[in-house]
Short mmCIF file of C-alpha atoms in Angstrom, two decimals:
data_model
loop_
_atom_site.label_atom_id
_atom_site.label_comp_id
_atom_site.label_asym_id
_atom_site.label_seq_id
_atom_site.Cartn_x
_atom_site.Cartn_y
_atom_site.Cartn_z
CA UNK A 5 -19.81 -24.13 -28.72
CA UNK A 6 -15.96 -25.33 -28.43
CA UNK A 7 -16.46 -26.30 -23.97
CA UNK A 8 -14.16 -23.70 -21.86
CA UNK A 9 -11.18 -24.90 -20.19
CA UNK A 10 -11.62 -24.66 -16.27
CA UNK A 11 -8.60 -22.61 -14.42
CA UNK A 12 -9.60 -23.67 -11.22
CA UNK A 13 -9.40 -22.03 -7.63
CA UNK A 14 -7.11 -19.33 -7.47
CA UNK A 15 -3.72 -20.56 -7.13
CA UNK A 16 -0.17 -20.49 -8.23
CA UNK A 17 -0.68 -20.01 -12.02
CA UNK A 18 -3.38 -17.28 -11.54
CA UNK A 19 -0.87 -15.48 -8.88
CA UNK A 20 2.49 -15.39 -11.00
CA UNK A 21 -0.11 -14.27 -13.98
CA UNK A 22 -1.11 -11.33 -12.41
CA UNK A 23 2.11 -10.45 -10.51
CA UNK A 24 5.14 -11.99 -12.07
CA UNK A 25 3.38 -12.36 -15.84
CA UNK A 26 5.24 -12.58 -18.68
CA UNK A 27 2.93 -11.79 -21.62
CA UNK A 28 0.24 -8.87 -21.05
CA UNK A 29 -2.67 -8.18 -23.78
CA UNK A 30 -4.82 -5.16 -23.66
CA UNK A 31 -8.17 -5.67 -24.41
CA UNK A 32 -9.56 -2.00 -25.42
CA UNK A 33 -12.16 0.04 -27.45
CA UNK A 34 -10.23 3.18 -28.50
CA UNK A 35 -13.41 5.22 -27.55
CA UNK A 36 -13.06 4.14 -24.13
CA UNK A 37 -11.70 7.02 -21.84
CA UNK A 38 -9.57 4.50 -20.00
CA UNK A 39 -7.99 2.90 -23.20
CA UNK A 40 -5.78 5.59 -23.75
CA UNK A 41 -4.38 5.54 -19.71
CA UNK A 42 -4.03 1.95 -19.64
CA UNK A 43 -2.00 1.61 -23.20
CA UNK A 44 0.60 4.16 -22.04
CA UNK A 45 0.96 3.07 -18.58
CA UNK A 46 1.78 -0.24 -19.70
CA UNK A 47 3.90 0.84 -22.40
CA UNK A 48 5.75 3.11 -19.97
CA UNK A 49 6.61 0.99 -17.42
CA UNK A 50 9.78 -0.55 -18.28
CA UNK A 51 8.03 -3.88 -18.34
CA UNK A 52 10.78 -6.79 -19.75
CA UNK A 53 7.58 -9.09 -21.19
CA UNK A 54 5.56 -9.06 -23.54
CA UNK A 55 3.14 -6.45 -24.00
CA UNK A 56 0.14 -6.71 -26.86
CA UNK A 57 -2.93 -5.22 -28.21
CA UNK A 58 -6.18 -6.01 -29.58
CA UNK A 59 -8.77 -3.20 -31.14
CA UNK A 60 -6.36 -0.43 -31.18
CA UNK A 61 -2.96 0.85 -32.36
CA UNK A 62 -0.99 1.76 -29.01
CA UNK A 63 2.92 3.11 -29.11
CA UNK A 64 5.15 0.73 -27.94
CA UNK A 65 2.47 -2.51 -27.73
CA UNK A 66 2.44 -4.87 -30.34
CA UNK A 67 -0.96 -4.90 -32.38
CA UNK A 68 -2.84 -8.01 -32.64
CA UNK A 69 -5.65 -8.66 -35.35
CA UNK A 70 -7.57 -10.86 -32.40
CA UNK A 71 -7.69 -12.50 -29.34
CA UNK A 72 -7.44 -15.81 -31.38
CA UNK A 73 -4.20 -14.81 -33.14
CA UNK A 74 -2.14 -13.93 -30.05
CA UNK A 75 1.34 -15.17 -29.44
CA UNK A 76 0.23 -17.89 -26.62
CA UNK A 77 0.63 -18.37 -23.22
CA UNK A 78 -1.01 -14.81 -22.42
CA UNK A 79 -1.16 -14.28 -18.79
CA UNK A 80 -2.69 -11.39 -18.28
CA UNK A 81 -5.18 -9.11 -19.77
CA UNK A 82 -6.22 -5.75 -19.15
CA UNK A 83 -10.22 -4.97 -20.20
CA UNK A 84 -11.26 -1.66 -22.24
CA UNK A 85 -14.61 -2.25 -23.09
CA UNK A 86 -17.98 -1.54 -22.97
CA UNK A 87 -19.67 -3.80 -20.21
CA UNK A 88 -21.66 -5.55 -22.91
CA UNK A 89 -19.12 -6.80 -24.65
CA UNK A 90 -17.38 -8.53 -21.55
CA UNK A 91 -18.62 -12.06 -21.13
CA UNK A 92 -17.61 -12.67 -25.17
CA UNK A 93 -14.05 -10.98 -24.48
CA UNK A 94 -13.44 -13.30 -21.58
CA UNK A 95 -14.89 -16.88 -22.91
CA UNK A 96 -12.04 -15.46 -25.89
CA UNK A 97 -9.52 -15.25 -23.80
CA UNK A 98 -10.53 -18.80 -21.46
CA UNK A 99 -10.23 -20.41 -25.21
CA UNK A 100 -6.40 -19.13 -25.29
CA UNK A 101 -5.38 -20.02 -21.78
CA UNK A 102 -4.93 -16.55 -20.37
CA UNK A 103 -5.54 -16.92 -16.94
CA UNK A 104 -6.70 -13.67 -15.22
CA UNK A 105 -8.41 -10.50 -16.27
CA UNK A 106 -8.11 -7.34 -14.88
CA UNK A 107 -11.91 -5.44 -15.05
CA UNK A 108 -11.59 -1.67 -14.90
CA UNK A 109 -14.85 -0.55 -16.24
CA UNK A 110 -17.94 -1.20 -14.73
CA UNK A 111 -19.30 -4.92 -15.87
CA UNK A 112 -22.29 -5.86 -13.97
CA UNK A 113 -23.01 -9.46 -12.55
CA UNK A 114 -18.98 -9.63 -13.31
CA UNK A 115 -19.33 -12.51 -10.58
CA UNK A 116 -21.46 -14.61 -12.65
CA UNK A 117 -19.76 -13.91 -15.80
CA UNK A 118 -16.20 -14.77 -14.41
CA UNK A 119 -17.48 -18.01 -13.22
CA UNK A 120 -19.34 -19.23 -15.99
CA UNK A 121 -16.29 -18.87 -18.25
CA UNK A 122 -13.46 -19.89 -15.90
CA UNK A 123 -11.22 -16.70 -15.74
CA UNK A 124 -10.44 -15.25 -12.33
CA UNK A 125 -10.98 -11.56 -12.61
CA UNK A 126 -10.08 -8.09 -10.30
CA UNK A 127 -12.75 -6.08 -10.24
CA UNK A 128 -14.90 -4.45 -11.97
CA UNK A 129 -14.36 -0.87 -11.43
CA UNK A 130 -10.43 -2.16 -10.62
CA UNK A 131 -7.77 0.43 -10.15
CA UNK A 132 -5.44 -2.43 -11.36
CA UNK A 133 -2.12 -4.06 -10.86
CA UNK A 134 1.09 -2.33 -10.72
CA UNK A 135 4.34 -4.08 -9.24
CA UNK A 136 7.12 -1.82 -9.87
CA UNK A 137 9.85 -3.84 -9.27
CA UNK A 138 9.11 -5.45 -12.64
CA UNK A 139 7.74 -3.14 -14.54
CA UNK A 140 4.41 -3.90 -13.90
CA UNK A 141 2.26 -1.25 -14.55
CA UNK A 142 -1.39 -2.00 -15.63
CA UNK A 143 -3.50 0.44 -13.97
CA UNK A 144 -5.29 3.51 -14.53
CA UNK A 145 -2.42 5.53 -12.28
CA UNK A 146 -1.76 9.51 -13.12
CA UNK A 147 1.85 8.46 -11.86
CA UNK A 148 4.24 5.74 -12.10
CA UNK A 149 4.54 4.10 -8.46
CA UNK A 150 8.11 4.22 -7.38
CA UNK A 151 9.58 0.56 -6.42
CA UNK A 152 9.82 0.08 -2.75
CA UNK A 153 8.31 -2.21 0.51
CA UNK A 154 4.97 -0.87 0.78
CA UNK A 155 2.02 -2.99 -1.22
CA UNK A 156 -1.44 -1.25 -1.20
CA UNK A 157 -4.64 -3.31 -1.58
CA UNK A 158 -7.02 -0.88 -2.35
CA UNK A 159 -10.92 -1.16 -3.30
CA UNK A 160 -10.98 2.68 -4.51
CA UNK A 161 -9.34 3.74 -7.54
CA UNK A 162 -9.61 7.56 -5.81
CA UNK A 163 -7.97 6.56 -2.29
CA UNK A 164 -5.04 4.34 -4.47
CA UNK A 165 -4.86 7.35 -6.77
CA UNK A 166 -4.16 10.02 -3.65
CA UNK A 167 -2.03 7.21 -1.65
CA UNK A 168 0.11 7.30 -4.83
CA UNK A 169 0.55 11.22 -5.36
CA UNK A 170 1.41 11.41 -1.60
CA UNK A 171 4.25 8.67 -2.36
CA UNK A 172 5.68 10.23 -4.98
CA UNK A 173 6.02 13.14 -2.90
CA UNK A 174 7.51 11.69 0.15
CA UNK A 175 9.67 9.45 -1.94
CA UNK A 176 7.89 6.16 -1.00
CA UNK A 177 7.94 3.19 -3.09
CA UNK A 178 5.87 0.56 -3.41
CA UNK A 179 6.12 -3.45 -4.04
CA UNK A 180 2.45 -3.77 -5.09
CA UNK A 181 -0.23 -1.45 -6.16
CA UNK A 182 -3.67 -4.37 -6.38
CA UNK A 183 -6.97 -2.60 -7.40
CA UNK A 184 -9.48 -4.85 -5.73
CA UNK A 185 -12.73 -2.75 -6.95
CA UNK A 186 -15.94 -4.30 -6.26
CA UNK A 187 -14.36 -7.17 -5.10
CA UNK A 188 -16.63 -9.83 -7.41
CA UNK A 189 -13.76 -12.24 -8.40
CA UNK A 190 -10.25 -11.90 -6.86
CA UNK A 191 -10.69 -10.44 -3.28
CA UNK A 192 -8.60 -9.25 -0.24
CA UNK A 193 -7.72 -13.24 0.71
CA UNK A 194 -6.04 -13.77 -3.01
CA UNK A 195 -4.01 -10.98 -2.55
CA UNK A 196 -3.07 -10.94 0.92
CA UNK A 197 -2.10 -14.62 0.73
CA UNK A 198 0.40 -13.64 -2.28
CA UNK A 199 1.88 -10.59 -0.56
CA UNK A 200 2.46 -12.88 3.09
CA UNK A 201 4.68 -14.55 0.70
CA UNK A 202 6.66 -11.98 -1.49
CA UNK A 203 10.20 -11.53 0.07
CA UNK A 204 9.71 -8.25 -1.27
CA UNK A 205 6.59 -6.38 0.94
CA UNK A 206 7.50 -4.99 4.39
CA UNK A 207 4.13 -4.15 5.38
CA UNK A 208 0.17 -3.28 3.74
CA UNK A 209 -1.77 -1.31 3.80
CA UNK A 210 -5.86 -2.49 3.05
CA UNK A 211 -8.12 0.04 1.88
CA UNK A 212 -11.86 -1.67 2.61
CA UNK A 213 -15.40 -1.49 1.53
CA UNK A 214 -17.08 -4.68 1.43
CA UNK A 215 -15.32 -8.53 2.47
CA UNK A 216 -17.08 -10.73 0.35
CA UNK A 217 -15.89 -14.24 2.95
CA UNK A 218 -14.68 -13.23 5.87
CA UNK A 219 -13.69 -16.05 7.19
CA UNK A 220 -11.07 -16.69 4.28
CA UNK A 221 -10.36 -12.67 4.42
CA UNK A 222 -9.14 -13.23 8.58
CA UNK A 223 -7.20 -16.29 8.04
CA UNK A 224 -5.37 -14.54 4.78
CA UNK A 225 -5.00 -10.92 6.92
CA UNK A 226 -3.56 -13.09 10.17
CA UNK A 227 -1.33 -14.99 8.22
CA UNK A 228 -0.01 -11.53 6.29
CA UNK A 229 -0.06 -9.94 9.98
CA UNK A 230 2.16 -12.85 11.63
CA UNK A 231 5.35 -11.66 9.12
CA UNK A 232 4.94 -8.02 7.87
CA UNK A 233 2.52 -4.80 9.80
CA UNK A 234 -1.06 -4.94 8.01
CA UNK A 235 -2.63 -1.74 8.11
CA UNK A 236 -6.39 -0.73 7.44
CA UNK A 237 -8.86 2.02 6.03
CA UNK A 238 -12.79 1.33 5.80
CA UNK A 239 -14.29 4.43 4.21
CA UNK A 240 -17.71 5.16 4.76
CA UNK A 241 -18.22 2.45 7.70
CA UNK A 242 -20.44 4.68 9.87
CA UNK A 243 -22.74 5.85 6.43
CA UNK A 244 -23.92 2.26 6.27
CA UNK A 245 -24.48 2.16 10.19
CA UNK A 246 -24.16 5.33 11.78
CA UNK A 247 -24.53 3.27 15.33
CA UNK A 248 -20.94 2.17 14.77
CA UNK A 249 -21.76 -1.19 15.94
CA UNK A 250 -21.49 -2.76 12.32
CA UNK A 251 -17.78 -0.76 12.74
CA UNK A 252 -16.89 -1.68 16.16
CA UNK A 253 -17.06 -5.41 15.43
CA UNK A 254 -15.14 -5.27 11.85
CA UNK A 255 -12.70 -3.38 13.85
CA UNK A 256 -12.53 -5.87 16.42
CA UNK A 257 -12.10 -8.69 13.95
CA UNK A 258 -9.16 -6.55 12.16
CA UNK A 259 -7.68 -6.46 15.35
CA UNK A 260 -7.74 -10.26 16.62
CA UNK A 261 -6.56 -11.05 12.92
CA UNK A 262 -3.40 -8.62 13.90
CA UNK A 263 -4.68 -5.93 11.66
CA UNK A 264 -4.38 -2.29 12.62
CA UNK A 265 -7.46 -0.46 12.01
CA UNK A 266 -7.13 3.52 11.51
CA UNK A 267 -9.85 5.77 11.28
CA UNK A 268 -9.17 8.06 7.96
CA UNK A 269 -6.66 9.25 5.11
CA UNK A 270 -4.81 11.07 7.52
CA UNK A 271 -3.70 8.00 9.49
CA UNK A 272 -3.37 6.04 6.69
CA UNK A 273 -0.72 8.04 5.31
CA UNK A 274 0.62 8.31 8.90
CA UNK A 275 0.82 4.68 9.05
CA UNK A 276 2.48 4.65 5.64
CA UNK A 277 5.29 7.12 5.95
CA UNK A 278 6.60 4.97 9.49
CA UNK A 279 6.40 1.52 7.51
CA UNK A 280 8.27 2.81 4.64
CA UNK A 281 10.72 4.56 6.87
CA UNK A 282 11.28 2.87 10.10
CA UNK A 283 13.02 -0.72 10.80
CA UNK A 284 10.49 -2.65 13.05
CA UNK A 285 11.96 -5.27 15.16
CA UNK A 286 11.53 -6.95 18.36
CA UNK A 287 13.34 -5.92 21.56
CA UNK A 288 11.67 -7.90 23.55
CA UNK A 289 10.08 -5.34 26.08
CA UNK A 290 6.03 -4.79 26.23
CA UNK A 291 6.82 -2.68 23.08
CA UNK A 292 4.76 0.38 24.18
CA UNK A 293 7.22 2.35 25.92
CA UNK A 294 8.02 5.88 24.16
CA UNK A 295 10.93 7.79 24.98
CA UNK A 296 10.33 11.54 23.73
CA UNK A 297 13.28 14.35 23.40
CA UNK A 298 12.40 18.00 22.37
CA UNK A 299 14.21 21.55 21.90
CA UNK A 300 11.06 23.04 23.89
CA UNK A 301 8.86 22.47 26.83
CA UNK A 302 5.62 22.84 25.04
CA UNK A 303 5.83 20.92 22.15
CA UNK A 304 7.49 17.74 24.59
CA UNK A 305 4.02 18.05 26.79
CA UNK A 306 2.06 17.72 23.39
CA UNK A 307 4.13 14.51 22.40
CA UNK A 308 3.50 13.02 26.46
CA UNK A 309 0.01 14.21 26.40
CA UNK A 310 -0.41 11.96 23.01
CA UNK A 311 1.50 8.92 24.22
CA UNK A 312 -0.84 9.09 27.62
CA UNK A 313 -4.36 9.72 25.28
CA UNK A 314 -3.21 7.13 22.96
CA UNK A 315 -3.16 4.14 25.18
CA UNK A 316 0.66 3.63 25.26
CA UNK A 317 3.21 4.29 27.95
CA UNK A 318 5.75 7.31 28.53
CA UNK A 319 9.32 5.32 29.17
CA UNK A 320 11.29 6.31 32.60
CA UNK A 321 12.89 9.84 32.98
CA UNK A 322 10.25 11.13 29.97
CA UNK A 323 10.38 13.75 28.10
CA UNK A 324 13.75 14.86 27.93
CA UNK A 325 13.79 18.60 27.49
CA UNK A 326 17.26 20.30 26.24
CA UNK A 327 15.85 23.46 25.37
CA UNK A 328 16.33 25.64 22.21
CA UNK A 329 20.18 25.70 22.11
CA UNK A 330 20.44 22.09 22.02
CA UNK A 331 21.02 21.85 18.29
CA UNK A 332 22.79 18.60 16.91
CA UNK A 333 22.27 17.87 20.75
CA UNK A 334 18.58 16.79 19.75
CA UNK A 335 20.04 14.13 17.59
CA UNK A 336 22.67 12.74 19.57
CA UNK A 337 20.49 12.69 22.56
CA UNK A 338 17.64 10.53 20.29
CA UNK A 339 20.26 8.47 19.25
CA UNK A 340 21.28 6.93 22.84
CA UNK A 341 17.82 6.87 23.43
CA UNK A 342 17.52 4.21 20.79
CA UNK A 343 20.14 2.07 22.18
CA UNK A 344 18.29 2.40 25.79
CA UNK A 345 16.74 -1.42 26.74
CA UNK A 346 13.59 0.21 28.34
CA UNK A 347 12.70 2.27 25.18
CA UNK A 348 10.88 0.74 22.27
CA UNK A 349 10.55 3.76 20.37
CA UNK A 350 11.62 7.36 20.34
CA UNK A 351 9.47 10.75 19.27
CA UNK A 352 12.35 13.45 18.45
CA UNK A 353 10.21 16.33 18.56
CA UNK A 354 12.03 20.16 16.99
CA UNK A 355 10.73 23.92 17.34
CA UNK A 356 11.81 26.30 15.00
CA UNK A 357 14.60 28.37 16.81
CA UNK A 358 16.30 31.92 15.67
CA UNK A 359 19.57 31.69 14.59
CA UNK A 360 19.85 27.84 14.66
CA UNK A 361 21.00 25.49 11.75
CA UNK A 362 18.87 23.49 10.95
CA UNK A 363 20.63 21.74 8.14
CA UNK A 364 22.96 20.27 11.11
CA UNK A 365 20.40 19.68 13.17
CA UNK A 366 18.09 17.36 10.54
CA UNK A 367 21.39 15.93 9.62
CA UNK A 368 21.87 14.03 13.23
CA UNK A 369 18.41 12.97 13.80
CA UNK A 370 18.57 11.50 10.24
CA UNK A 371 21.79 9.45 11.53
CA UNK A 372 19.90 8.49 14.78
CA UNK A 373 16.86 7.04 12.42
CA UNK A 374 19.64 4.87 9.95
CA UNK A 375 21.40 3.16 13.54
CA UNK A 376 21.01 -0.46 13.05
CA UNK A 377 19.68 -2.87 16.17
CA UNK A 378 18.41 0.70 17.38
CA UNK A 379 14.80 1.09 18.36
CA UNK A 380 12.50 3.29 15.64
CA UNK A 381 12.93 6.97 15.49
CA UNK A 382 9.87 9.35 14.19
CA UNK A 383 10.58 13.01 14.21
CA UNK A 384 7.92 15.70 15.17
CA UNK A 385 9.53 19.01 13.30
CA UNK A 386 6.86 21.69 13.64
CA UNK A 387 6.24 24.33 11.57
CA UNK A 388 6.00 25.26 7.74
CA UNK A 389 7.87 28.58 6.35
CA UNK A 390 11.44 27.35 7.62
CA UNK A 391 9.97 23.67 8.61
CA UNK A 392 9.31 22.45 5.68
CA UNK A 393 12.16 22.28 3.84
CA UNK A 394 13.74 20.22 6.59
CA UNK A 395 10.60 17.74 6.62
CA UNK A 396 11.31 17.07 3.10
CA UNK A 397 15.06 16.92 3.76
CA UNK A 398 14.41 14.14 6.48
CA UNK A 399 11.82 12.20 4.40
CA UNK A 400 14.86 12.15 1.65
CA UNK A 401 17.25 10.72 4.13
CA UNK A 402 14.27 7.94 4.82
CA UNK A 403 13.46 9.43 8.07
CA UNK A 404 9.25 9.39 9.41
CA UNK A 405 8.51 13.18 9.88
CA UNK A 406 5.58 14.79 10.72
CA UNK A 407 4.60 18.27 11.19
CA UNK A 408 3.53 17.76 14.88
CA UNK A 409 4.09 16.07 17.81
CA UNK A 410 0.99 14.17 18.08
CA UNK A 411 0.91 13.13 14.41
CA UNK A 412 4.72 11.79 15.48
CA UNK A 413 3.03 9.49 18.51
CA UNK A 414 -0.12 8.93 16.42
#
């Protein structure tokens, strides 16, 4: 048997061939459910490289007789196969050059099998790649990801699925989509080392089952944390312990490493919508000092009460209270807030109010949020019959709104 070139650690060449590649191959039994989803999400993507396929006829992918007769160098190659036929596929594709695999199905020992014939691989069960930006769109996605600042490293295709459909909803792009999976060849460190790098990410969020070296996953995360926020999910922590222990020390590691731990979907999606929106910088105060302005008493003593539970601090004066006639008033008022030195962020928090516009109202807190050198602005706009219509309106305008006070502070 012809001996298997060796690719090596993963470095350079296997990063720009899974996120900057420039010829893509499908791999893919026809009978495969996910054949069909992964052919039409590449062909769809407006990717500018080459895109080919071997062992079916796909629209807009050139078909290839074999993995011997491709057009060489092939970066990157997307697997739709049964798990048998795996190991064979990817000593193929070692012969060729192509340099990393993306794994999909389920391939057991995928470890082993990566290893012995020198590809690097993501998965199995990977969600896959997606970088819209380019074009990039190799995963088993029911919608296209938008192109934006957010990357999402994500070991469930289900949570990477719902993080995208919320998106797409609120408008929010993303720079990567990575489908980690079962984490067997290319893990958390690989990817989190590339996206400390990319120009291109403003901040990540992790969604995490198993670290397979944590000592290389802390030194990637910390280095990723230093430049950009790094944001975390660990679903079904407490099944495996339900002490919490196990838990409390991942979440302590997250947090030396500069990595925000948050404790469901909720606050992941929280944590989303203020990265995407808001323009983190450094003022130079202790940074937890809130300022919070409201059109009503009750709603401002839910945002303090949050800001107090939560850990951080309420900044002098707080809340400001202007009562429900205040009406572009709210924005104005948020607005010199930002520009205060002893603030480091402000909660704008809006009751529903008879006879108000509302369109006005949204219209100055969304001109607050876009100030430069100002400190972040989140909006709390309660409600839904009348509320949410302005919500969306805000999100459009690239404001963080939430439908409550607390999920503002949260």
């Amino acid at each position: 048997m012809a001996s298997l070139p060796t690719l090596g650690s993963p470095g350079k060449r296997v990063e720009h061939a899974l996120y900057r590649p420039r010829h893509i191959v499908l791999v893919a039994d026809p009978a495969m459910a996910k054949a069909g989803l992964l052919a039409r999400n590449l062909a769809g993507g407006g990717f500018r490289g080459r895109l080919s396929v071997v062992g079916m006829t796909a629209q807009g992918l050139e078909e290839v007789a074999g993995i011997a007769a491709l057009a060489q160098p092939v970066d990157l190659a997307v697997l739709a196969l049964a798990a048998d036929r795996a190991e064979g596929v990817l000593r193929e594709l070692a012969l060729i050059g192509c340099r990393a695999v993306v794994v999909p199905g389920a391939v057991p020992d995928l470890g082993a099998i990566a290893a012995r014939t020198g590809v690097d691989v993501l998965g199995e069960g990977s969600f896959g790649v997606c970088v819209p930006g380019i074009g990039l769109n190799a995963s088993l996605t029911h919608l296209p990801p938008r192109p934006g600042r957010l990357a999402l490293v994500s070991q469930s295709s289900a949570i990477a699925r719902a993080v995208i459909d919320w998106a797409e909803a609120e408008a929010v792009g993303f720079s990567h989509v990575i489908g980690i999976g079962g984490n067997a060849g290319l893990g958390f460190a690989h990817a989190l080392d590339w996206l400390s790098r990319d120009p291109g990410t403003g901040a990540i969020l992790l969604d995490i089952r198993r670290i397979r070296n944590r000592r290389m996953f802390v030194s990637a995360a910390r280095a990723a944390a230093r430049s950009r926020p790094v944001v975390a999910i660990r679903a079904g922590a407490r099944v495996g312990d339900p002490s919490g222990v196990a838990e409390a020390v991942m979440d302590a590691a997250l947090r030396r490493a500069g990595v925000l731990p948050v404790s469901g979907l909720e606050d992941l999606l929280s944590a989303a919508e203020t990265l995407a929106r808001v323009r983190l910088f450094a003022r130079g105060g202790p940074g937890d000092r809130i300022a919070v302005v409201a059109n009503a008493t009750g709603l401002a003593g839910l945002a303090a009460d949050a800001i107090v539970a939560g850990g951080a601090r309420l900044a002098e004066g707080n809340p400001v209270v202007l009562g429900p006639d205040a009406g572009a008033a709210l924005g104005e008022t948020a607005a010199r807030l930002t520009t205060t030195r002893e603030v480091d962020a402000v909660v704008a928090v809006h009751a529903p109010v008879a006879g108000e516009g509302p369109e006005q109202v949204s219209a100055a807190l969304a001109a607050a949020a876009r100030a430069r050198g100002a400190a972040p602005l989140l909006v709390g706009w309660a409600g839904q019959a009348t509320a949410g219509a302005q919500r969306a309106a805000l999100a459009r305008a690239g404001v963080a709104v939430f439908p409550t006070p607390e999920a503002a502070v949260r």
